[in-house]
PDB file of C-alpha atoms in Angstrom:
ATOM      1  CA  UNK K   1      33.150  59.858  22.424  1.00  0.00           C
ATOM      2  CA  UNK K   2      34.729  56.260  22.866  1.00  0.00           C
ATOM      3  CA  UNK K   3      36.325  55.119  25.781  1.00  0.00           C
ATOM      4  CA  UNK K   4      38.859  52.564  26.987  1.00  0.00           C
ATOM      5  CA  UNK K   5      39.155  51.919  30.207  1.00  0.00           C
ATOM      6  CA  UNK K   6      36.803  51.679  33.316  1.00  0.00           C
ATOM      7  CA  UNK K   7      37.886  54.646  34.841  1.00  0.00           C
ATOM      8  CA  UNK K   8      35.842  54.047  38.410  1.00  0.00           C
ATOM      9  CA  UNK K   9      34.914  57.314  38.272  1.00  0.00           C
ATOM     10  CA  UNK K  10      33.969  58.960  42.367  1.00  0.00           C
ATOM     11  CA  UNK K  11      30.514  60.576  40.907  1.00  0.00           C
ATOM     12  CA  UNK K  12      30.999  63.385  42.987  1.00  0.00           C
ATOM     13  CA  UNK K  13      33.996  64.551  41.348  1.00  0.00           C
ATOM     14  CA  UNK K  14      34.501  67.516  39.279  1.00  0.00           C
ATOM     15  CA  UNK K  15      36.121  64.834  36.789  1.00  0.00           C
ATOM     16  CA  UNK K  16      33.035  63.409  36.422  1.00  0.00           C
ATOM     17  CA  UNK K  17      30.976  65.708  36.316  1.00  0.00           C
ATOM     18  CA  UNK K  18      32.548  66.519  33.531  1.00  0.00           C
ATOM     19  CA  UNK K  19      32.431  63.352  32.000  1.00  0.00           C
ATOM     20  CA  UNK K  20      29.118  63.229  32.612  1.00  0.00           C
ATOM     21  CA  UNK K  21      28.236  66.724  31.160  1.00  0.00           C
ATOM     22  CA  UNK K  22      29.903  65.523  27.997  1.00  0.00           C
ATOM     23  CA  UNK K  23      29.021  62.464  27.226  1.00  0.00           C
ATOM     24  CA  UNK K  24      25.419  63.172  27.595  1.00  0.00           C
ATOM     25  CA  UNK K  25      25.642  66.095  25.282  1.00  0.00           C
ATOM     26  CA  UNK K  26      27.667  63.251  22.338  1.00  0.00           C
ATOM     27  CA  UNK K  27      25.651  61.884  19.418  1.00  0.00           C
ATOM     28  CA  UNK K  28      26.589  58.826  21.115  1.00  0.00           C
ATOM     29  CA  UNK K  29      29.500  57.164  22.828  1.00  0.00           C
ATOM     30  CA  UNK K  30      31.370  53.775  22.156  1.00  0.00           C
ATOM     31  CA  UNK K  31      32.590  52.658  25.502  1.00  0.00           C
ATOM     32  CA  UNK K  32      34.823  49.135  25.320  1.00  0.00           C
ATOM     33  CA  UNK K  33      32.458  46.768  26.221  1.00  0.00           C
ATOM     34  CA  UNK K  34      29.716  46.084  28.684  1.00  0.00           C
ATOM     35  CA  UNK K  35      31.766  47.100  31.489  1.00  0.00           C
ATOM     36  CA  UNK K  36      32.337  50.142  31.006  1.00  0.00           C
ATOM     37  CA  UNK K  37      28.805  50.827  29.682  1.00  0.00           C
ATOM     38  CA  UNK K  38      27.434  49.917  33.504  1.00  0.00           C
ATOM     39  CA  UNK K  39      30.283  52.542  35.015  1.00  0.00           C
ATOM     40  CA  UNK K  40      28.660  54.957  32.483  1.00  0.00           C
ATOM     41  CA  UNK K  41      25.503  54.105  33.003  1.00  0.00           C
ATOM     42  CA  UNK K  42      25.539  54.132  36.771  1.00  0.00           C
ATOM     43  CA  UNK K  43      27.643  57.702  36.575  1.00  0.00           C
ATOM     44  CA  UNK K  44      23.987  59.132  35.422  1.00  0.00           C
ATOM     45  CA  UNK K  45      24.935  59.272  31.200  1.00  0.00           C
ATOM     46  CA  UNK K  46      22.100  58.454  29.061  1.00  0.00           C
ATOM     47  CA  UNK K  47      22.341  54.376  28.438  1.00  0.00           C
ATOM     48  CA  UNK K  48      20.673  54.996  25.129  1.00  0.00           C
ATOM     49  CA  UNK K  49      23.539  56.479  23.656  1.00  0.00           C
ATOM     50  CA  UNK K  50      26.154  53.864  25.193  1.00  0.00           C
ATOM     51  CA  UNK K  51      26.799  51.210  22.443  1.00  0.00           C
ATOM     52  CA  UNK K  52      29.968  48.761  23.889  1.00  0.00           C
ATOM     53  CA  UNK K  53      32.421  47.896  20.943  1.00  0.00           C
ATOM     54  CA  UNK K  54      35.328  45.726  20.575  1.00  0.00           C
ATOM     55  CA  UNK K  55      38.970  47.188  19.829  1.00  0.00           C
ATOM     56  CA  UNK K  56      40.129  46.118  16.617  1.00  0.00           C
ATOM     57  CA  UNK K  57      43.549  44.356  15.690  1.00  0.00           C
ATOM     58  CA  UNK K  58      45.637  44.873  12.810  1.00  0.00           C
ATOM     59  CA  UNK K  59      46.557  41.762  11.288  1.00  0.00           C
ATOM     60  CA  UNK K  60      49.158  43.319   9.104  1.00  0.00           C
ATOM     61  CA  UNK K  61      50.837  44.501  11.716  1.00  0.00           C
ATOM     62  CA  UNK K  62      51.037  41.961  14.793  1.00  0.00           C
ATOM     63  CA  UNK K  63      50.742  39.103  12.281  1.00  0.00           C
ATOM     64  CA  UNK K  64      52.269  35.117  12.828  1.00  0.00           C
ATOM     65  CA  UNK K  65      56.203  34.478  13.266  1.00  0.00           C
ATOM     66  CA  UNK K  66      58.411  32.103  13.310  1.00  0.00           C
ATOM     67  CA  UNK K  67      59.822  32.343  16.805  1.00  0.00           C
ATOM     68  CA  UNK K  68      62.829  31.518  16.435  1.00  0.00           C
ATOM     69  CA  UNK K  69      63.697  34.209  13.769  1.00  0.00           C
ATOM     70  CA  UNK K  70      61.825  36.992  15.813  1.00  0.00           C
ATOM     71  CA  UNK K  71      64.361  35.794  18.871  1.00  0.00           C
ATOM     72  CA  UNK K  72      66.778  36.144  17.052  1.00  0.00           C
ATOM     73  CA  UNK K  73      65.649  39.090  15.731  1.00  0.00           C
ATOM     74  CA  UNK K  74      66.029  40.671  19.054  1.00  0.00           C
ATOM     75  CA  UNK K  75      68.859  39.065  20.243  1.00  0.00           C
ATOM     76  CA  UNK K  76      66.986  36.504  22.556  1.00  0.00           C
ATOM     77  CA  UNK K  77      68.541  33.177  23.634  1.00  0.00           C
ATOM     78  CA  UNK K  78      66.595  30.236  22.129  1.00  0.00           C
ATOM     79  CA  UNK K  79      66.936  27.903  25.545  1.00  0.00           C
ATOM     80  CA  UNK K  80      65.858  30.597  27.886  1.00  0.00           C
ATOM     81  CA  UNK K  81      62.123  30.998  28.522  1.00  0.00           C
ATOM     82  CA  UNK K  82      60.775  34.941  27.747  1.00  0.00           C
ATOM     83  CA  UNK K  83      57.745  36.226  29.985  1.00  0.00           C
ATOM     84  CA  UNK K  84      56.491  39.761  27.880  1.00  0.00           C
ATOM     85  CA  UNK K  85      54.300  42.417  29.912  1.00  0.00           C
ATOM     86  CA  UNK K  86      52.595  45.063  28.286  1.00  0.00           C
ATOM     87  CA  UNK K  87      50.277  47.385  30.327  1.00  0.00           C
ATOM     88  CA  UNK K  88      50.329  50.683  32.610  1.00  0.00           C
ATOM     89  CA  UNK K  89      52.346  50.324  35.280  1.00  0.00           C
ATOM     90  CA  UNK K  90      49.543  50.460  37.990  1.00  0.00           C
ATOM     91  CA  UNK K  91      48.568  48.283  40.775  1.00  0.00           C
ATOM     92  CA  UNK K  92      45.351  46.574  39.454  1.00  0.00           C
ATOM     93  CA  UNK K  93      47.170  45.627  36.210  1.00  0.00           C
ATOM     94  CA  UNK K  94      49.481  43.615  38.692  1.00  0.00           C
ATOM     95  CA  UNK K  95      52.555  44.823  38.126  1.00  0.00           C
ATOM     96  CA  UNK K  96      53.969  44.212  41.457  1.00  0.00           C
ATOM     97  CA  UNK K  97      53.363  40.932  41.752  1.00  0.00           C
ATOM     98  CA  UNK K  98      54.687  39.973  38.293  1.00  0.00           C
ATOM     99  CA  UNK K  99      57.965  42.054  40.331  1.00  0.00           C
ATOM    100  CA  UNK K 100      57.529  39.269  43.248  1.00  0.00           C
ATOM    101  CA  UNK K 101      56.853  36.486  40.737  1.00  0.00           C
ATOM    102  CA  UNK K 102      60.418  37.371  38.928  1.00  0.00           C
ATOM    103  CA  UNK K 103      62.527  37.279  41.826  1.00  0.00           C
ATOM    104  CA  UNK K 104      61.464  34.320  42.844  1.00  0.00           C
ATOM    105  CA  UNK K 105      61.838  32.763  39.843  1.00  0.00           C
ATOM    106  CA  UNK K 106      65.684  34.618  39.267  1.00  0.00           C
ATOM    107  CA  UNK K 107      67.399  31.786  38.616  1.00  0.00           C
ATOM    108  CA  UNK K 108      65.074  29.043  36.287  1.00  0.00           C
ATOM    109  CA  UNK K 109      66.283  31.013  32.913  1.00  0.00           C
ATOM    110  CA  UNK K 110      63.116  32.683  32.408  1.00  0.00           C
ATOM    111  CA  UNK K 111      63.620  35.988  31.765  1.00  0.00           C
ATOM    112  CA  UNK K 112      60.680  38.900  32.300  1.00  0.00           C
ATOM    113  CA  UNK K 113      60.346  41.398  29.022  1.00  0.00           C
ATOM    114  CA  UNK K 114      58.125  44.262  31.086  1.00  0.00           C
ATOM    115  CA  UNK K 115      56.917  47.318  28.319  1.00  0.00           C
ATOM    116  CA  UNK K 116      54.677  49.906  29.448  1.00  0.00           C
ATOM    117  CA  UNK K 117      54.659  53.601  31.714  1.00  0.00           C
ATOM    118  CA  UNK K 118      52.710  54.473  34.585  1.00  0.00           C
ATOM    119  CA  UNK K 119      53.061  55.231  38.412  1.00  0.00           C
ATOM    120  CA  UNK K 120      54.668  51.834  39.142  1.00  0.00           C
ATOM    121  CA  UNK K 121      58.248  53.314  36.316  1.00  0.00           C
ATOM    122  CA  UNK K 122      60.699  53.828  38.983  1.00  0.00           C
ATOM    123  CA  UNK K 123      59.819  50.193  41.135  1.00  0.00           C
ATOM    124  CA  UNK K 124      60.153  48.614  38.135  1.00  0.00           C
ATOM    125  CA  UNK K 125      62.730  50.429  36.688  1.00  0.00           C
ATOM    126  CA  UNK K 126      64.370  48.984  40.545  1.00  0.00           C
ATOM    127  CA  UNK K 127      63.902  45.386  39.936  1.00  0.00           C
ATOM    128  CA  UNK K 128      65.305  45.363  37.115  1.00  0.00           C
ATOM    129  CA  UNK K 129      68.174  47.034  38.372  1.00  0.00           C
ATOM    130  CA  UNK K 130      68.444  44.404  40.795  1.00  0.00           C
ATOM    131  CA  UNK K 131      67.414  41.766  39.488  1.00  0.00           C
ATOM    132  CA  UNK K 132      68.871  40.066  35.812  1.00  0.00           C
ATOM    133  CA  UNK K 133      65.748  38.008  34.889  1.00  0.00           C
ATOM    134  CA  UNK K 134      63.304  41.703  35.073  1.00  0.00           C
ATOM    135  CA  UNK K 135      64.319  43.493  31.865  1.00  0.00           C
ATOM    136  CA  UNK K 136      62.347  46.649  31.101  1.00  0.00           C
ATOM    137  CA  UNK K 137      61.786  48.773  27.722  1.00  0.00           C
ATOM    138  CA  UNK K 138      59.381  51.292  28.953  1.00  0.00           C
ATOM    139  CA  UNK K 139      57.014  52.315  26.915  1.00  0.00           C
ATOM    140  CA  UNK K 140      57.279  50.457  23.212  1.00  0.00           C
ATOM    141  CA  UNK K 141      56.267  52.000  20.292  1.00  0.00           C
ATOM    142  CA  UNK K 142      52.733  50.099  19.045  1.00  0.00           C
ATOM    143  CA  UNK K 143      55.331  48.994  15.636  1.00  0.00           C
ATOM    144  CA  UNK K 144      57.612  47.174  17.762  1.00  0.00           C
ATOM    145  CA  UNK K 145      54.999  45.448  19.903  1.00  0.00           C
ATOM    146  CA  UNK K 146      54.761  42.790  17.640  1.00  0.00           C
ATOM    147  CA  UNK K 147      58.390  41.506  17.139  1.00  0.00           C
ATOM    148  CA  UNK K 148      58.041  40.645  21.062  1.00  0.00           C
ATOM    149  CA  UNK K 149      54.806  38.993  20.482  1.00  0.00           C
ATOM    150  CA  UNK K 150      56.100  36.746  18.309  1.00  0.00           C
ATOM    151  CA  UNK K 151      59.435  36.245  20.231  1.00  0.00           C
ATOM    152  CA  UNK K 152      57.454  35.901  23.771  1.00  0.00           C
ATOM    153  CA  UNK K 153      56.771  32.464  25.293  1.00  0.00           C
ATOM    154  CA  UNK K 154      54.611  33.594  26.965  1.00  0.00           C
ATOM    155  CA  UNK K 155      52.221  37.189  27.962  1.00  0.00           C
ATOM    156  CA  UNK K 156      51.059  37.710  31.305  1.00  0.00           C
ATOM    157  CA  UNK K 157      48.701  40.709  32.218  1.00  0.00           C
ATOM    158  CA  UNK K 158      48.116  39.450  36.349  1.00  0.00           C
ATOM    159  CA  UNK K 159      45.486  41.715  37.212  1.00  0.00           C
ATOM    160  CA  UNK K 160      43.876  42.198  39.475  1.00  0.00           C
ATOM    161  CA  UNK K 161      40.955  43.629  38.450  1.00  0.00           C
ATOM    162  CA  UNK K 162      38.078  42.716  35.640  1.00  0.00           C
ATOM    163  CA  UNK K 163      39.841  43.017  32.640  1.00  0.00           C
ATOM    164  CA  UNK K 164      37.962  43.588  29.696  1.00  0.00           C
ATOM    165  CA  UNK K 165      38.955  42.725  26.175  1.00  0.00           C
ATOM    166  CA  UNK K 166      42.090  44.780  26.045  1.00  0.00           C
ATOM    167  CA  UNK K 167      43.667  45.772  22.719  1.00  0.00           C
ATOM    168  CA  UNK K 168      47.082  44.420  23.901  1.00  0.00           C
ATOM    169  CA  UNK K 169      45.936  40.830  24.819  1.00  0.00           C
ATOM    170  CA  UNK K 170      44.652  40.809  21.412  1.00  0.00           C
ATOM    171  CA  UNK K 171      48.047  42.433  19.392  1.00  0.00           C
ATOM    172  CA  UNK K 172      49.093  39.422  21.473  1.00  0.00           C
ATOM    173  CA  UNK K 173      46.156  36.448  20.617  1.00  0.00           C
TER     174      UNK K 173
END
């Protein structure tokens, strides 16, 4: 079994109990870094079954490309500064703070591209419709992400909680 996040499980919820039972019956558990391992141990999963790991990135897909060529491919203007956010649209990912920052910077030639889906999708759409410097893409296929990373001047994950070494961060790098 592998985990891909820190789930903040309530130890007495039905989901937590099913997770604990499932993981304790697995031969091996791959957890995303120590933080995830600690959460599972606290939940009651046998520590000797858990192996922390780090995501790998397909370097053929996520490769370096001349920024100006990538901007042209996406029809982005060279003289503007582009900030890219790619994540689940959750409060703990800092998307609300990002929207407020983009609102403040509306008239500064800084364009915020937001990609993802989740509970705050309607809020992101609302801001995107109201402010010209916020462009919402919805959930982009993984195969499309490299050109956005290549064209962006900055990648941002303004998380309000501790992050592991998330795959999207490594893809951006």
